[in-house]
Coordinates of C-alpha atoms and ligand atoms in Angstrom, one line a residue:
M172 CA -9.9 15.4 14.4
T173 CA -11.7 14.9 17.8
T174 CA -10.2 11.9 20.1
H175 CA -12.0 9.5 22.5
T176 CA -11.4 7.6 24.9
F177 CA -12.5 3.8 25.4
P178 CA -13.3 1.2 27.5
D179 CA -10.8 -2.0 27.2
V180 CA -12.1 -4.9 25.1
P181 CA -11.4 -8.3 26.2
A182 CA -9.0 -9.9 23.9
D183 CA -10.8 -12.5 22.5
Q184 CA -13.1 -9.7 21.5
M185 CA -10.8 -7.9 19.4
P186 CA -10.6 -9.7 16.5
A187 CA -14.1 -9.7 15.7
L188 CA -13.9 -5.8 16.9
L189 CA -10.7 -4.9 14.2
R190 CA -12.3 -7.4 11.4
G191 CA -15.7 -5.4 11.1
M192 CA -13.8 -1.7 11.6
P193 CA -14.5 0.4 9.0
K194 CA -11.1 1.3 7.6
A195 CA -8.3 2.9 4.2
E196 CA -5.6 1.0 3.1
L197 CA -2.9 3.2 1.6
H198 CA -0.1 0.7 1.2
I199 CA -1.2 -2.2 -1.8
H200 CA 0.6 -3.2 -4.7
I201 CA -2.0 -4.6 -7.3
E202 CA 0.6 -6.9 -8.9
G203 CA 1.1 -8.1 -5.2
S204 CA -2.3 -9.1 -4.8
L205 CA -2.0 -11.8 -7.8
E206 CA -2.3 -14.8 -6.0
P207 CA -0.6 -18.4 -7.2
E208 CA -4.0 -19.5 -8.5
L209 CA -4.7 -16.6 -10.3
I210 CA -0.7 -16.6 -11.8
F211 CA -1.0 -20.1 -12.9
A212 CA -5.1 -19.7 -14.4
L213 CA -3.3 -15.9 -16.4
A214 CA -0.7 -18.3 -17.5
Q215 CA -2.8 -20.5 -18.9
R216 CA -4.6 -18.0 -20.6
N217 CA -2.2 -16.2 -22.1
G218 CA 0.3 -19.0 -22.9
V219 CA 2.8 -17.7 -20.7
S220 CA 5.0 -20.6 -19.3
L221 CA 6.4 -20.4 -15.8
P222 CA 9.3 -21.9 -14.1
Y223 CA 7.6 -23.3 -11.7
A224 CA 5.5 -27.1 -12.3
S225 CA 2.4 -25.9 -9.7
V226 CA 0.6 -23.8 -7.6
E227 CA 2.7 -25.4 -4.2
D228 CA 5.6 -25.3 -5.8
L229 CA 5.3 -21.4 -6.3
R230 CA 3.9 -21.1 -3.0
R231 CA 7.0 -22.8 -1.5
A232 CA 9.4 -19.9 -3.3
Y233 CA 8.2 -17.3 -0.7
A234 CA 10.5 -17.8 1.5
F235 CA 12.0 -14.3 1.4
T236 CA 15.2 -13.1 3.7
N237 CA 14.9 -9.3 2.5
L238 CA 13.3 -7.0 0.0
Q239 CA 15.3 -8.2 -3.1
T240 CA 14.7 -11.6 -2.7
F241 CA 11.0 -11.0 -2.8
L242 CA 11.3 -8.5 -5.7
D243 CA 12.9 -10.9 -8.0
I244 CA 9.5 -13.7 -7.2
Y245 CA 7.1 -10.7 -7.6
Y246 CA 8.2 -9.0 -11.0
A247 CA 8.4 -13.2 -12.4
G248 CA 4.2 -13.6 -11.2
A249 CA 3.6 -9.7 -12.8
S250 CA 4.8 -11.8 -15.9
V251 CA 1.9 -13.2 -16.8
L252 CA -0.4 -10.4 -17.3
L253 CA -0.9 -9.0 -20.5
K254 CA -4.3 -8.0 -21.4
E255 CA -6.4 -5.4 -20.4
Q256 CA -8.8 -8.0 -19.3
D257 CA -6.2 -9.7 -17.0
F258 CA -5.4 -6.0 -15.3
Y259 CA -8.8 -6.1 -14.4
D260 CA -9.5 -9.7 -13.0
M261 CA -6.4 -8.6 -10.5
A262 CA -7.6 -6.0 -9.2
W263 CA -11.0 -6.8 -9.0
A264 CA -10.2 -10.2 -6.8
Y265 CA -8.1 -7.8 -4.6
L266 CA -11.0 -5.5 -3.8
E267 CA -13.4 -7.9 -3.2
R268 CA -10.8 -9.1 -1.0
A269 CA -10.9 -5.7 0.4
A270 CA -14.5 -4.9 0.8
A271 CA -14.7 -8.2 2.7
D272 CA -11.9 -7.4 5.0
H273 CA -14.3 -3.9 5.8
V274 CA -12.5 -1.5 3.7
V275 CA -14.4 1.5 2.7
R276 CA -11.3 3.4 0.5
T277 CA -8.4 2.0 -0.9
E278 CA -5.5 3.8 -2.6
M279 CA -3.8 0.9 -5.2
F280 CA -0.3 1.3 -6.3
F281 CA 0.6 -0.4 -9.8
D282 CA 4.3 -0.4 -11.8
P283 CA 3.5 0.6 -14.8
Q284 CA 7.5 -0.2 -15.8
T285 CA 7.2 -3.7 -15.1
H286 CA 4.5 -4.4 -17.7
T287 CA 5.8 -1.7 -20.8
E288 CA 8.9 -3.5 -20.5
R289 CA 7.7 -6.5 -21.4
G290 CA 5.9 -4.6 -24.3
V291 CA 2.5 -4.2 -22.6
A292 CA 0.9 -0.9 -23.7
M293 CA 0.2 2.0 -20.9
Q294 CA -3.2 2.3 -22.0
T295 CA -3.8 -1.1 -21.7
V296 CA -2.6 -1.2 -17.8
I297 CA -4.6 2.0 -16.4
D298 CA -7.9 1.0 -18.3
G299 CA -7.9 -2.4 -16.5
L300 CA -7.2 -1.4 -13.3
H301 CA -9.3 1.6 -13.8
R302 CA -12.5 -0.4 -15.0
A303 CA -12.3 -2.5 -12.0
C304 CA -12.1 0.8 -9.6
V305 CA -15.0 2.3 -11.4
D306 CA -16.8 -1.1 -11.1
A307 CA -16.0 -1.7 -7.4
K308 CA -17.5 1.5 -6.5
A309 CA -20.7 0.7 -8.1
R310 CA -21.0 -2.7 -7.0
L311 CA -18.9 -3.1 -3.5
G312 CA -19.2 0.0 -2.6
I313 CA -15.5 0.5 -2.4
D314 CA -14.1 4.6 -3.0
A315 CA -10.5 3.1 -5.3
E316 CA -8.1 5.4 -6.8
L317 CA -4.7 4.4 -8.1
I318 CA -1.1 5.8 -7.7
L319 CA 1.5 5.6 -9.9
C320 CA 4.8 3.9 -8.8
F321 CA 8.5 4.4 -10.5
L322 CA 10.6 1.8 -10.1
R323 CA 13.4 3.3 -8.5
H324 CA 16.5 0.8 -9.7
L325 CA 15.4 2.2 -13.1
S326 CA 16.6 5.3 -14.2
E327 CA 14.9 9.0 -13.6
E328 CA 14.8 9.6 -17.5
D329 CA 13.2 5.6 -17.4
A330 CA 10.8 7.7 -14.9
F331 CA 10.4 10.8 -17.2
A332 CA 9.5 8.2 -20.1
T333 CA 6.9 6.5 -18.0
L334 CA 5.5 9.6 -16.7
E335 CA 4.8 10.8 -20.3
Q336 CA 3.4 7.8 -21.2
A337 CA 0.9 7.8 -18.6
L338 CA -0.2 11.6 -19.2
P339 CA -2.6 10.7 -21.9
F340 CA -4.7 8.7 -18.9
R341 CA -3.9 11.6 -16.0
D342 CA -7.6 11.7 -15.1
K343 CA -6.9 7.8 -14.0
F344 CA -4.8 8.2 -11.2
I345 CA -4.7 10.4 -8.8
G346 CA -0.4 10.2 -7.9
V347 CA 2.8 8.9 -7.9
G348 CA 5.1 7.1 -5.6
L349 CA 8.4 5.1 -5.7
D350 CA 9.0 1.4 -5.0
S351 CA 11.4 -1.4 -5.7
S352 CA 14.7 -1.9 -4.5
E353 CA 15.5 1.0 -1.6
V354 CA 19.4 0.6 -0.8
G355 CA 21.5 2.2 -3.4
H356 CA 18.7 4.2 -4.9
P357 CA 17.8 7.3 -2.7
P358 CA 14.9 9.6 -2.8
E359 CA 16.6 12.3 -4.2
K360 CA 17.8 10.1 -7.5
F361 CA 13.9 11.3 -8.7
A362 CA 14.0 14.8 -7.8
R363 CA 13.1 16.4 -11.0
V364 CA 11.4 13.7 -12.1
F365 CA 8.8 14.2 -8.4
A366 CA 9.3 18.4 -9.2
R367 CA 7.4 17.8 -12.6
C368 CA 4.6 15.6 -10.9
R369 CA 4.3 18.2 -8.2
E370 CA 3.6 20.9 -10.9
L371 CA 1.1 18.8 -12.4
G372 CA -0.9 18.4 -9.4
L373 CA -0.2 14.7 -8.7
H374 CA -0.2 13.4 -5.1
L375 CA 3.3 12.7 -4.1
V376 CA 4.3 9.4 -1.9
A377 CA 7.3 7.5 -1.6
H378 CA 8.9 4.4 -0.2
A379 CA 11.6 5.0 2.4
G380 CA 13.1 3.5 5.3
E381 CA 11.6 0.4 5.0
E382 CA 15.6 -1.0 4.6
G383 CA 16.6 2.1 3.9
P384 CA 18.3 5.0 6.9
P385 CA 16.3 7.7 8.1
A386 CA 18.5 10.0 6.0
Y387 CA 16.3 8.8 2.8
V388 CA 13.0 9.4 5.0
W389 CA 14.3 13.1 5.3
S390 CA 15.1 13.1 1.6
A391 CA 11.8 11.9 0.5
L392 CA 10.3 14.6 2.5
D393 CA 12.8 17.6 1.8
V394 CA 13.8 16.8 -1.9
L395 CA 10.9 15.2 -3.1
K396 CA 8.1 16.8 -0.9
V397 CA 6.1 13.9 -0.5
E398 CA 2.7 14.3 1.2
R399 CA 3.1 10.4 2.6
I400 CA 5.9 8.3 3.6
D401 CA 5.5 4.2 2.7
H402 CA 6.8 2.2 5.6
G403 CA 9.4 4.5 7.1
V404 CA 9.8 1.9 9.9
Q405 CA 13.2 2.8 10.6
S406 CA 12.0 6.5 11.1
T407 CA 12.1 5.2 14.9
K408 CA 16.2 5.4 14.7
D409 CA 15.8 9.1 14.8
P410 CA 14.5 11.5 17.2
A411 CA 14.6 14.7 15.2
L412 CA 12.4 12.9 12.8
M413 CA 10.0 11.2 15.0
K414 CA 9.6 14.6 15.7
R415 CA 9.4 16.5 12.2
L416 CA 6.8 13.2 11.0
A417 CA 4.6 14.2 14.1
Q418 CA 4.5 17.5 14.1
D419 CA 4.0 17.7 10.0
R420 CA 1.6 15.0 10.3
I421 CA 3.1 13.0 7.8
P422 CA 1.2 9.8 7.3
L423 CA 3.4 6.2 7.4
T424 CA 1.7 3.6 5.8
V425 CA 3.1 0.9 7.6
C426 CA 2.9 -2.9 6.6
P427 CA 3.6 -5.2 9.8
L428 CA 3.2 -8.8 7.7
S429 CA 5.5 -7.1 4.8
N430 CA 8.0 -6.1 7.8
L431 CA 7.9 -10.1 9.0
K432 CA 7.9 -11.3 5.8
L433 CA 11.0 -9.6 4.3
C434 CA 12.8 -9.4 8.0
V435 CA 12.7 -6.1 8.5
F436 CA 11.8 -7.1 12.2
P437 CA 12.7 -10.5 13.8
D438 CA 9.0 -11.7 14.7
L439 CA 5.6 -9.9 14.8
A440 CA 6.1 -8.8 19.0
Q441 CA 9.2 -6.2 18.0
H442 CA 7.3 -4.4 15.7
N443 CA 7.5 -1.0 16.3
L444 CA 3.7 0.2 15.4
R445 CA 3.2 0.8 19.2
D446 CA 6.5 3.0 19.4
L447 CA 5.0 5.4 16.2
L448 CA 1.2 5.8 17.2
D449 CA 2.6 6.5 20.8
A450 CA 5.0 9.1 19.5
G451 CA 2.0 10.7 18.1
L452 CA 2.7 9.7 14.6
V453 CA -0.2 9.2 11.9
A454 CA 0.6 5.4 11.5
T455 CA -1.5 3.0 9.5
V456 CA -1.7 -0.5 8.7
N457 CA -1.7 -1.9 5.7
S458 CA -1.1 -5.6 3.6
D459 CA 1.6 -4.3 0.7
D460 CA 1.5 -7.6 -1.3
P461 CA -1.1 -9.8 0.4
A462 CA -0.9 -12.4 -1.8
Y463 CA 2.9 -12.8 -1.0
F464 CA 3.0 -11.9 2.7
G465 CA 0.4 -13.8 4.3
G466 CA -2.5 -11.6 4.5
Y467 CA -4.7 -9.0 3.8
M468 CA -5.9 -5.8 5.8
N469 CA -7.8 -8.0 8.6
E470 CA -5.0 -10.6 9.1
N471 CA -2.6 -7.8 9.6
F472 CA -4.4 -5.8 12.4
V473 CA -5.8 -8.9 14.0
Q474 CA -2.1 -10.4 14.3
T475 CA -0.4 -7.1 15.1
F476 CA -2.7 -6.4 17.8
A477 CA -2.2 -10.1 19.1
A478 CA 1.4 -9.8 18.6
T479 CA 1.9 -6.0 20.6
G480 CA -1.2 -6.0 22.7
L481 CA -2.3 -2.7 20.9
T482 CA -6.0 -1.9 22.2
V483 CA -9.1 -0.6 21.4
Q484 CA -7.5 2.8 22.0
H485 CA -5.0 2.2 19.1
A486 CA -7.5 1.0 17.0
W487 CA -9.9 4.0 16.6
Q488 CA -6.4 5.3 16.4
L489 CA -5.3 3.6 13.2
A490 CA -8.6 4.0 11.2
A491 CA -9.0 7.5 12.1
N492 CA -5.3 8.1 10.7
S493 CA -6.3 5.8 7.7
F494 CA -8.9 8.1 6.6
E495 CA -6.9 11.2 7.5
G496 CA -3.9 9.9 5.8
S497 CA -6.2 9.3 2.7
F498 CA -6.4 11.6 -0.2
A499 CA -10.0 11.8 0.0
D500 CA -11.5 14.8 -0.4
A501 CA -12.8 16.5 3.1
A502 CA -16.5 15.5 3.0
A503 CA -15.4 12.1 1.8
K504 CA -13.1 12.0 5.3
R505 CA -16.1 13.3 7.1
R506 CA -18.2 10.3 5.6
Y507 CA -15.8 7.7 7.2
M508 CA -14.9 9.2 10.0
D509 CA -18.8 9.4 10.7
Q510 CA -18.8 5.4 9.4
L511 CA -16.0 4.8 11.8
G512 CA -17.9 6.6 15.1
D513 CA -21.5 4.9 14.0
Y514 CA -19.6 1.7 14.0
F515 CA -17.9 1.9 17.6
S516 CA -21.6 2.8 19.1
R517 CA -23.1 -0.2 17.9
V518 CA -20.5 -2.3 18.8
G519 CA -20.9 -0.8 22.5
V520 CA -17.5 0.3 23.0
R521 CA -18.4 4.1 23.2
Ligands
HPA158 N1 9.0 -2.4 -1.0 C1 9.6 -1.8 -2.5 N2 8.9 -2.2 -3.5 C2 7.8 -2.7 -3.5 C3 7.6 -3.4 -2.5 C4 7.9 -3.0 -1.0 O1 7.6 -3.6 0.1 N3 6.2 -4.2 -2.7 C5 6.3 -4.6 -3.8 N4 7.1 -3.3 -5.0
ZN159 ZN1 5.3 -1.2 -0.7

């Protein structure tokens, strides 16, 4: 991929440049896009009772101290999803927000076990989400794909059963991932199910190095053989790992506002995104669970750039990385890169 050198842009013009920039989102849990207002609307529609009196009461509970304190509330929020239309409405709301942020491609995670263990059929989940992806292409012009995530706090046997249930809908998702409580659940716990998914030709990704150690990033790469690492911010603690990630051009799907809200970094100014980029890693910016962490894609870009003083050069690199790191085919990647080049010419920084 070609690189460019850009003139500096005044700091007060960076937010507009970032907001209008075409970009791909590679790390979004669709259940994490469920806004409190929609949680309450779906609870009412489905006759589900919530342990919160109001939208404001629920929002007040969003004071997290680590990953687990978030996950407990995130799984409770997802309990209002029962019907195919619920999954459609959730995904559609996110896709409209993403399109407004100039996201041209998104690869959305979903957590089927959160739903199937409540008696919701796999087909209900996948059909609703996939229908929204199809409509998004036609009505919003955004390319949207699905990645099925296994919950790592559950067993590998459960993951195998989930894969079996999903295989009749194999044409509706492009890959598998690994999420939920990281520490104590290393990637190697899922070695066999990932090997099976690899045989099936599915793309492979895994959360690693969010709260967990660099060793988990190593085993995601060497045991699970993933193509991307989700988060991966703990990698800076291991110089040999940094070298490996740079040499193999393994994308890291970094989520700055998530890291801030889950206390992975004490403040955004201390986030290590700049170190990752300056070390030549294929780092990207993503929203993770935007309804819970206070911002969709553009908020992540604007707040992170303001706090860390990243430059227009970094902006171009992050967008280019998001396209390179995506699972789009070569022709689509070229199209996205052309859009990026046109944008930078149009805003006069090329
Ligand atoms: N980490 C792990 N599991 C998750 C996350 C996350 O950031 N968001 C939703 N499930
Ligand atoms: Zn995540």
